[in-house]
Amino acid sequence: MHISEGVLSAPVLGAGMALAFAGTAVGLKKLKEDKIPRTAVLSAAFFVASLIHVPIGPSSVHLILNGILGLMLGWIAFPAILIALLLQGVLFQFGGITTLGVNTVIMATPAVVCHYLFAGFVHKPKAISYAASFACGFLSVFFSSLVLGTALMFTQESFLAVAWAVVIAHLPVMFIEGLVAIFCVGFLKKVQPELLPKWSAARQQNTLAV
Amino acid sequence: MIEEIFASGHSFIHKIDPRCRLVAATLLCFVIALGQKMPVLWAGLGLSVILVLWARLNLVHVFRRLLVIWGFLLFLWIILPFTYDGDVVRQIGKLGATRQGIGLCTVISIKSNAILLMFIALIATMDFSTLGYALNFFKIPEKLVQLLLLTYRYIFVIEQEYRRLVRAVKLRGFRPGTNMHTYRTYAYLCGMLFVRASARAQRVYNAMKCRGFSGRFICLHEFALSPADKIWTLAALTVTVCLIFMEITL
């Protein structure tokens, strides 16, 4: 989800840059030096996964996956998404320099929010875990479209209709992201649960329960 | 395939020091993005077209990149003129297109095209690792530069892995459609990608440690400014100042 260049006003661009700077600073602070290669390879995986086009009716949408990214990386999602956007800019020329800050905030803030909302629930029993995963995938895209809409509204109040259109256009994407999140989290729980957050705490609880 | 289609070239623009291009592109993009006056925007668009031509890029590829944002602009042109308050200039059924709305669409269209072309001409003409080194020179935090270069290094490897997985599901007769099976397959595919990436990350980190990685990247890339670089940068800065001057005085 991007805002093109040349749409937003100076204050909004400035605010986006300041917020992205702050978020990235927190993320980098939390990123231990020995975790850099790991984070980089995972970000690369997310970058590639976001190129997957999923069919929906006659058209197709590409996966965003910022919910799962947030779940796995927490605050580190900020630098990871900043880099992914920069890569998209240089490799495919989606988005560019002036909107880098705003677009990072649009994608990364919901990722961090979803981490804090849902990280505690993914290791719970089936139904709760499914619900949390779906909400994580769905809401991450929903929040992103809201932030995008807000950025448009702060630029010019006449963008209201456009902002609504953006949110509505992303509704199918939200459902798909929710479904993909359920299956993806379920898969990771079976195959490599330590990739998901709070695994050690959940394991301890499980062994105590047994 | 992920490719850097504009990065390899032998034009004058490709030879200019990446740091100079980065500075010039950032300044010019911001001036165009924040400009309000039409002459400034047209000048910006003209300038970026000149730079693209100067970089002797494949114009078909450039055109394809532009098509992506034209889709978004079309979306704006459909909605904005009819929802923007102002003087109605054309009535289509119940909807009236306003002059202000059309004006705003025009401004946005010029700006986004100009900035995209500027970006293609000046930034997309360097490969990503060079960009990383240039950012390193401008004292971007070291961790971020490391993350950037390593991510860039591994997207191609992970993409290979992704292609292998796609080949595997195709061999098993997978046909994507709008159904649960498709979404589940893609979700598992993503999950597998993360699992493999994480295993690879561990191997990469071990290998780096074996070779004495101390948590610091040492930049081996040396930059040197030639007289041509200096003249070009000076010209770019002059143009930027002229655009700002136009913006203020007109």
PDB file of C-alpha atoms in Angstrom, chain A residues 2-11 13 17 24 28-49 51-59 63 65 68 72 76 79-80 82-84 86-87 89-99 152 156 158-159 161-162 165-166 169 176 179-184 186-188 190-192 195, chain B residues 1-6 22 25-26 29-30 33-34 65 68-69 72-73 75-76 79-80 83-85 104 107-108 111-113 115-116 119-120 123-124 126-128 131 135 141-144 146-148 150-152 154-156 158-159 162 176-180 182-202 204-205 208 213-215:
ATOM      1  CA  HIS A   2       1.599   3.180  -1.156  1.00  0.00           C
ATOM      2  CA  ILE A   3       0.955   6.837  -1.552  1.00  0.00           C
ATOM      3  CA  SER A   4       2.371   8.104  -4.803  1.00  0.00           C
ATOM      4  CA  GLU A   5       4.757  10.984  -4.990  1.00  0.00           C
ATOM      5  CA  GLY A   6       3.414  14.470  -5.371  1.00  0.00           C
ATOM      6  CA  VAL A   7       0.094  13.968  -3.589  1.00  0.00           C
ATOM      7  CA  LEU A   8       0.757  14.907   0.008  1.00  0.00           C
ATOM      8  CA  SER A   9       1.433  18.324   1.504  1.00  0.00           C
ATOM      9  CA  ALA A  10       4.665  19.400   3.190  1.00  0.00           C
ATOM     10  CA  PRO A  11       3.436  19.079   6.822  1.00  0.00           C
ATOM     11  CA  LEU A  13       5.416  14.508   4.490  1.00  0.00           C
ATOM     12  CA  MET A  17       9.399  11.434   8.095  1.00  0.00           C
ATOM     13  CA  THR A  24      13.262   3.229  12.987  1.00  0.00           C
ATOM     14  CA  LEU A  28      17.418  -0.226  15.529  1.00  0.00           C
ATOM     15  CA  LYS A  29      17.943   0.175  19.247  1.00  0.00           C
ATOM     16  CA  LYS A  30      16.093  -3.099  19.854  1.00  0.00           C
ATOM     17  CA  LEU A  31      18.040  -4.848  17.114  1.00  0.00           C
ATOM     18  CA  LYS A  32      21.016  -6.629  18.659  1.00  0.00           C
ATOM     19  CA  GLU A  33      24.089  -6.733  16.461  1.00  0.00           C
ATOM     20  CA  ASP A  34      24.217 -10.533  16.286  1.00  0.00           C
ATOM     21  CA  LYS A  35      20.614 -10.570  15.056  1.00  0.00           C
ATOM     22  CA  ILE A  36      21.291  -8.385  12.017  1.00  0.00           C
ATOM     23  CA  PRO A  37      21.964 -11.214   9.524  1.00  0.00           C
ATOM     24  CA  ARG A  38      18.861 -13.053  10.718  1.00  0.00           C
ATOM     25  CA  THR A  39      16.652  -9.980  10.457  1.00  0.00           C
ATOM     26  CA  ALA A  40      18.066  -9.204   7.018  1.00  0.00           C
ATOM     27  CA  VAL A  41      17.359 -12.671   5.624  1.00  0.00           C
ATOM     28  CA  LEU A  42      13.852 -12.611   7.087  1.00  0.00           C
ATOM     29  CA  SER A  43      13.202  -9.152   5.621  1.00  0.00           C
ATOM     30  CA  ALA A  44      14.367 -10.505   2.283  1.00  0.00           C
ATOM     31  CA  ALA A  45      11.862 -13.352   2.663  1.00  0.00           C
ATOM     32  CA  PHE A  46       9.076 -10.877   3.380  1.00  0.00           C
ATOM     33  CA  PHE A  47      10.122  -8.784   0.423  1.00  0.00           C
ATOM     34  CA  VAL A  48       9.907 -11.809  -1.874  1.00  0.00           C
ATOM     35  CA  ALA A  49       6.638 -13.005  -0.293  1.00  0.00           C
ATOM     36  CA  LEU A  51       5.671 -10.180  -4.672  1.00  0.00           C
ATOM     37  CA  ILE A  52       3.261 -13.133  -4.652  1.00  0.00           C
ATOM     38  CA  HIS A  53       0.094 -12.293  -6.537  1.00  0.00           C
ATOM     39  CA  VAL A  54      -2.987 -14.029  -5.187  1.00  0.00           C
ATOM     40  CA  PRO A  55      -5.975 -14.357  -7.518  1.00  0.00           C
ATOM     41  CA  ILE A  56      -9.253 -12.784  -6.441  1.00  0.00           C
ATOM     42  CA  GLY A  57     -12.060 -13.092  -8.930  1.00  0.00           C
ATOM     43  CA  PRO A  58     -10.873 -11.898 -12.319  1.00  0.00           C
ATOM     44  CA  SER A  59      -8.087  -9.767 -10.853  1.00  0.00           C
ATOM     45  CA  LEU A  63       0.296 -10.035  -0.448  1.00  0.00           C
ATOM     46  CA  LEU A  65       2.007  -9.523   5.094  1.00  0.00           C
ATOM     47  CA  ILE A  68       2.892 -11.420  10.185  1.00  0.00           C
ATOM     48  CA  MET A  72       7.636 -11.910  14.062  1.00  0.00           C
ATOM     49  CA  ILE A  76      12.227  -4.120  14.166  1.00  0.00           C
ATOM     50  CA  PRO A  79      13.722  -0.650   9.811  1.00  0.00           C
ATOM     51  CA  ALA A  80      12.754  -3.825   7.915  1.00  0.00           C
ATOM     52  CA  LEU A  82      11.887   1.057   5.526  1.00  0.00           C
ATOM     53  CA  ILE A  83      14.462  -1.069   3.728  1.00  0.00           C
ATOM     54  CA  ALA A  84      11.823  -3.049   1.843  1.00  0.00           C
ATOM     55  CA  LEU A  86      13.704   1.544  -0.420  1.00  0.00           C
ATOM     56  CA  LEU A  87      14.355  -1.700  -2.291  1.00  0.00           C
ATOM     57  CA  GLY A  89      11.829   2.072  -4.960  1.00  0.00           C
ATOM     58  CA  VAL A  90      15.187   1.242  -6.460  1.00  0.00           C
ATOM     59  CA  LEU A  91      14.246  -2.080  -8.072  1.00  0.00           C
ATOM     60  CA  PHE A  92      10.711  -1.376  -9.292  1.00  0.00           C
ATOM     61  CA  GLN A  93      10.371   2.393  -8.810  1.00  0.00           C
ATOM     62  CA  PHE A  94       7.263   2.081  -6.637  1.00  0.00           C
ATOM     63  CA  GLY A  95       7.335   5.041  -4.307  1.00  0.00           C
ATOM     64  CA  GLY A  96      10.379   7.175  -3.940  1.00  0.00           C
ATOM     65  CA  ILE A  97      12.318   9.557  -1.782  1.00  0.00           C
ATOM     66  CA  THR A  98       9.813  12.124  -0.613  1.00  0.00           C
ATOM     67  CA  THR A  99       7.126   9.640   0.434  1.00  0.00           C
ATOM     68  CA  LEU A 152      -4.768  12.136   2.637  1.00  0.00           C
ATOM     69  CA  GLN A 156      -6.695  18.255   1.946  1.00  0.00           C
ATOM     70  CA  SER A 158     -11.525  17.243  -0.178  1.00  0.00           C
ATOM     71  CA  PHE A 159      -9.644  13.947  -0.305  1.00  0.00           C
ATOM     72  CA  ALA A 161     -13.976  10.507  -0.972  1.00  0.00           C
ATOM     73  CA  VAL A 162     -10.602   9.240  -2.181  1.00  0.00           C
ATOM     74  CA  ALA A 165     -12.372   4.619  -1.731  1.00  0.00           C
ATOM     75  CA  VAL A 166      -8.903   3.485  -0.589  1.00  0.00           C
ATOM     76  CA  ALA A 169     -10.835  -1.015  -2.185  1.00  0.00           C
ATOM     77  CA  ILE A 176      -7.261 -12.500   2.105  1.00  0.00           C
ATOM     78  CA  LEU A 179      -6.963 -16.032   5.812  1.00  0.00           C
ATOM     79  CA  VAL A 180      -3.323 -16.199   4.789  1.00  0.00           C
ATOM     80  CA  ALA A 181      -2.331 -15.196   8.329  1.00  0.00           C
ATOM     81  CA  ILE A 182      -4.408 -18.056   9.830  1.00  0.00           C
ATOM     82  CA  PHE A 183      -2.791 -20.668   7.583  1.00  0.00           C
ATOM     83  CA  CYS A 184       0.686 -19.185   7.809  1.00  0.00           C
ATOM     84  CA  GLY A 186      -0.811 -22.472  11.806  1.00  0.00           C
ATOM     85  CA  PHE A 187       1.952 -23.750   9.535  1.00  0.00           C
ATOM     86  CA  LEU A 188       4.689 -22.037  11.526  1.00  0.00           C
ATOM     87  CA  LYS A 190       3.618 -26.893  13.444  1.00  0.00           C
ATOM     88  CA  VAL A 191       6.937 -26.522  11.656  1.00  0.00           C
ATOM     89  CA  GLN A 192       8.987 -23.971  13.526  1.00  0.00           C
ATOM     90  CA  LEU A 195       9.806 -18.151  14.749  1.00  0.00           C
TER      91      LEU A 195
ATOM     92  CA  MET B   1      12.681 -12.043 -11.816  1.00  0.00           C
ATOM     93  CA  ILE B   2      14.048  -9.266  -9.655  1.00  0.00           C
ATOM     94  CA  GLU B   3      16.375  -7.218 -11.782  1.00  0.00           C
ATOM     95  CA  GLU B   4      17.950  -3.806 -11.724  1.00  0.00           C
ATOM     96  CA  ILE B   5      17.114  -2.918 -15.285  1.00  0.00           C
ATOM     97  CA  PHE B   6      18.369   0.641 -15.259  1.00  0.00           C
ATOM     98  CA  LEU B  22      21.784  11.060  -4.369  1.00  0.00           C
ATOM     99  CA  ALA B  25      17.852  13.680  -6.606  1.00  0.00           C
ATOM    100  CA  THR B  26      16.761  14.256  -3.013  1.00  0.00           C
ATOM    101  CA  CYS B  29      12.417  15.589  -5.693  1.00  0.00           C
ATOM    102  CA  PHE B  30      11.555  17.618  -2.622  1.00  0.00           C
ATOM    103  CA  ALA B  33       6.948  17.609  -4.390  1.00  0.00           C
ATOM    104  CA  LEU B  34       6.505  20.817  -2.426  1.00  0.00           C
ATOM    105  CA  ARG B  65       7.282   1.951 -14.861  1.00  0.00           C
ATOM    106  CA  VAL B  68       2.062   1.715 -12.719  1.00  0.00           C
ATOM    107  CA  ILE B  69       1.509   5.209 -11.349  1.00  0.00           C
ATOM    108  CA  PHE B  72      -3.274   5.296  -9.543  1.00  0.00           C
ATOM    109  CA  LEU B  73      -3.596   8.681 -11.251  1.00  0.00           C
ATOM    110  CA  PHE B  75      -8.204   6.448 -10.015  1.00  0.00           C
ATOM    111  CA  LEU B  76      -7.685  10.031  -8.782  1.00  0.00           C
ATOM    112  CA  ILE B  79     -12.912  10.438  -8.170  1.00  0.00           C
ATOM    113  CA  LEU B  80     -11.364  13.765  -7.327  1.00  0.00           C
ATOM    114  CA  THR B  83     -15.948  15.190  -5.168  1.00  0.00           C
ATOM    115  CA  TYR B  84     -13.892  18.372  -4.848  1.00  0.00           C
ATOM    116  CA  ASP B  85     -15.809  21.498  -3.841  1.00  0.00           C
ATOM    117  CA  LEU B 104      -5.493  19.509  -8.330  1.00  0.00           C
ATOM    118  CA  VAL B 107      -0.821  19.233 -10.333  1.00  0.00           C
ATOM    119  CA  ILE B 108      -0.609  15.763  -8.785  1.00  0.00           C
ATOM    120  CA  LYS B 111       4.399  16.059  -9.782  1.00  0.00           C
ATOM    121  CA  SER B 112       4.258  12.281  -9.562  1.00  0.00           C
ATOM    122  CA  ASN B 113       5.480  11.786 -13.122  1.00  0.00           C
ATOM    123  CA  ILE B 115       9.462  12.760  -9.370  1.00  0.00           C
ATOM    124  CA  LEU B 116       9.295   9.216 -10.686  1.00  0.00           C
ATOM    125  CA  PHE B 119      14.166   8.940  -9.409  1.00  0.00           C
ATOM    126  CA  ILE B 120      14.614   6.611 -12.380  1.00  0.00           C
ATOM    127  CA  ILE B 123      18.797   6.754  -8.331  1.00  0.00           C
ATOM    128  CA  ALA B 124      17.684   3.695 -10.299  1.00  0.00           C
ATOM    129  CA  MET B 126      23.015   2.936  -9.546  1.00  0.00           C
ATOM    130  CA  ASP B 127      22.925  -0.580  -8.185  1.00  0.00           C
ATOM    131  CA  PHE B 128      21.593  -1.024  -4.709  1.00  0.00           C
ATOM    132  CA  LEU B 131      23.387   3.190  -2.883  1.00  0.00           C
ATOM    133  CA  LEU B 135      24.217   6.152   2.384  1.00  0.00           C
ATOM    134  CA  PRO B 141      23.347   4.458  11.204  1.00  0.00           C
ATOM    135  CA  GLU B 142      25.654   1.527  10.615  1.00  0.00           C
ATOM    136  CA  LYS B 143      23.099  -1.081  11.642  1.00  0.00           C
ATOM    137  CA  LEU B 144      20.662   0.202   9.059  1.00  0.00           C
ATOM    138  CA  GLN B 146      24.221  -3.474   7.277  1.00  0.00           C
ATOM    139  CA  LEU B 147      20.600  -4.510   7.292  1.00  0.00           C
ATOM    140  CA  LEU B 148      20.151  -2.843   3.908  1.00  0.00           C
ATOM    141  CA  LEU B 150      22.385  -7.939   3.698  1.00  0.00           C
ATOM    142  CA  THR B 151      18.698  -7.764   2.767  1.00  0.00           C
ATOM    143  CA  TYR B 152      19.680  -6.778  -0.751  1.00  0.00           C
ATOM    144  CA  TYR B 154      19.593 -12.185   0.105  1.00  0.00           C
ATOM    145  CA  ILE B 155      16.508 -11.169  -1.877  1.00  0.00           C
ATOM    146  CA  PHE B 156      17.952 -12.846  -4.959  1.00  0.00           C
ATOM    147  CA  ILE B 158      15.310 -16.138  -1.439  1.00  0.00           C
ATOM    148  CA  GLU B 159      13.699 -15.443  -4.780  1.00  0.00           C
ATOM    149  CA  TYR B 162      10.547 -19.051  -3.949  1.00  0.00           C
ATOM    150  CA  PRO B 176      -4.393 -20.700  -8.517  1.00  0.00           C
ATOM    151  CA  GLY B 177      -8.015 -19.603  -8.341  1.00  0.00           C
ATOM    152  CA  THR B 178     -10.325 -17.766  -5.956  1.00  0.00           C
ATOM    153  CA  ASN B 179     -10.722 -20.509  -3.375  1.00  0.00           C
ATOM    154  CA  MET B 180      -9.567 -21.561   0.048  1.00  0.00           C
ATOM    155  CA  THR B 182      -5.250 -21.438  -3.201  1.00  0.00           C
ATOM    156  CA  TYR B 183      -4.962 -19.176  -0.178  1.00  0.00           C
ATOM    157  CA  ARG B 184      -3.865 -22.077   1.999  1.00  0.00           C
ATOM    158  CA  THR B 185      -1.244 -23.135  -0.520  1.00  0.00           C
ATOM    159  CA  TYR B 186       0.161 -19.619  -0.791  1.00  0.00           C
ATOM    160  CA  ALA B 187       0.152 -19.233   2.997  1.00  0.00           C
ATOM    161  CA  TYR B 188       2.077 -22.494   3.427  1.00  0.00           C
ATOM    162  CA  LEU B 189       4.420 -21.386   0.674  1.00  0.00           C
ATOM    163  CA  CYS B 190       5.119 -18.127   2.552  1.00  0.00           C
ATOM    164  CA  GLY B 191       5.530 -20.047   5.795  1.00  0.00           C
ATOM    165  CA  MET B 192       8.017 -22.393   4.151  1.00  0.00           C
ATOM    166  CA  LEU B 193       9.869 -19.388   2.773  1.00  0.00           C
ATOM    167  CA  PHE B 194      10.223 -17.985   6.318  1.00  0.00           C
ATOM    168  CA  VAL B 195      11.336 -21.348   7.714  1.00  0.00           C
ATOM    169  CA  ARG B 196      13.979 -21.774   5.016  1.00  0.00           C
ATOM    170  CA  ALA B 197      15.054 -18.136   5.372  1.00  0.00           C
ATOM    171  CA  SER B 198      15.525 -18.556   9.082  1.00  0.00           C
ATOM    172  CA  ALA B 199      17.578 -21.738   8.648  1.00  0.00           C
ATOM    173  CA  ARG B 200      19.684 -19.987   6.041  1.00  0.00           C
ATOM    174  CA  ALA B 201      20.118 -16.977   8.314  1.00  0.00           C
ATOM    175  CA  GLN B 202      21.619 -19.186  10.984  1.00  0.00           C
ATOM    176  CA  VAL B 204      24.952 -17.233   7.161  1.00  0.00           C
ATOM    177  CA  TYR B 205      25.578 -15.927  10.645  1.00  0.00           C
ATOM    178  CA  MET B 208      30.203 -14.795   9.067  1.00  0.00           C
ATOM    179  CA  PHE B 213      32.683 -10.925  11.758  1.00  0.00           C
ATOM    180  CA  SER B 214      32.880  -8.481  14.648  1.00  0.00           C
ATOM    181  CA  GLY B 215      29.554  -6.719  14.147  1.00  0.00           C
TER     182      GLY B 215
END
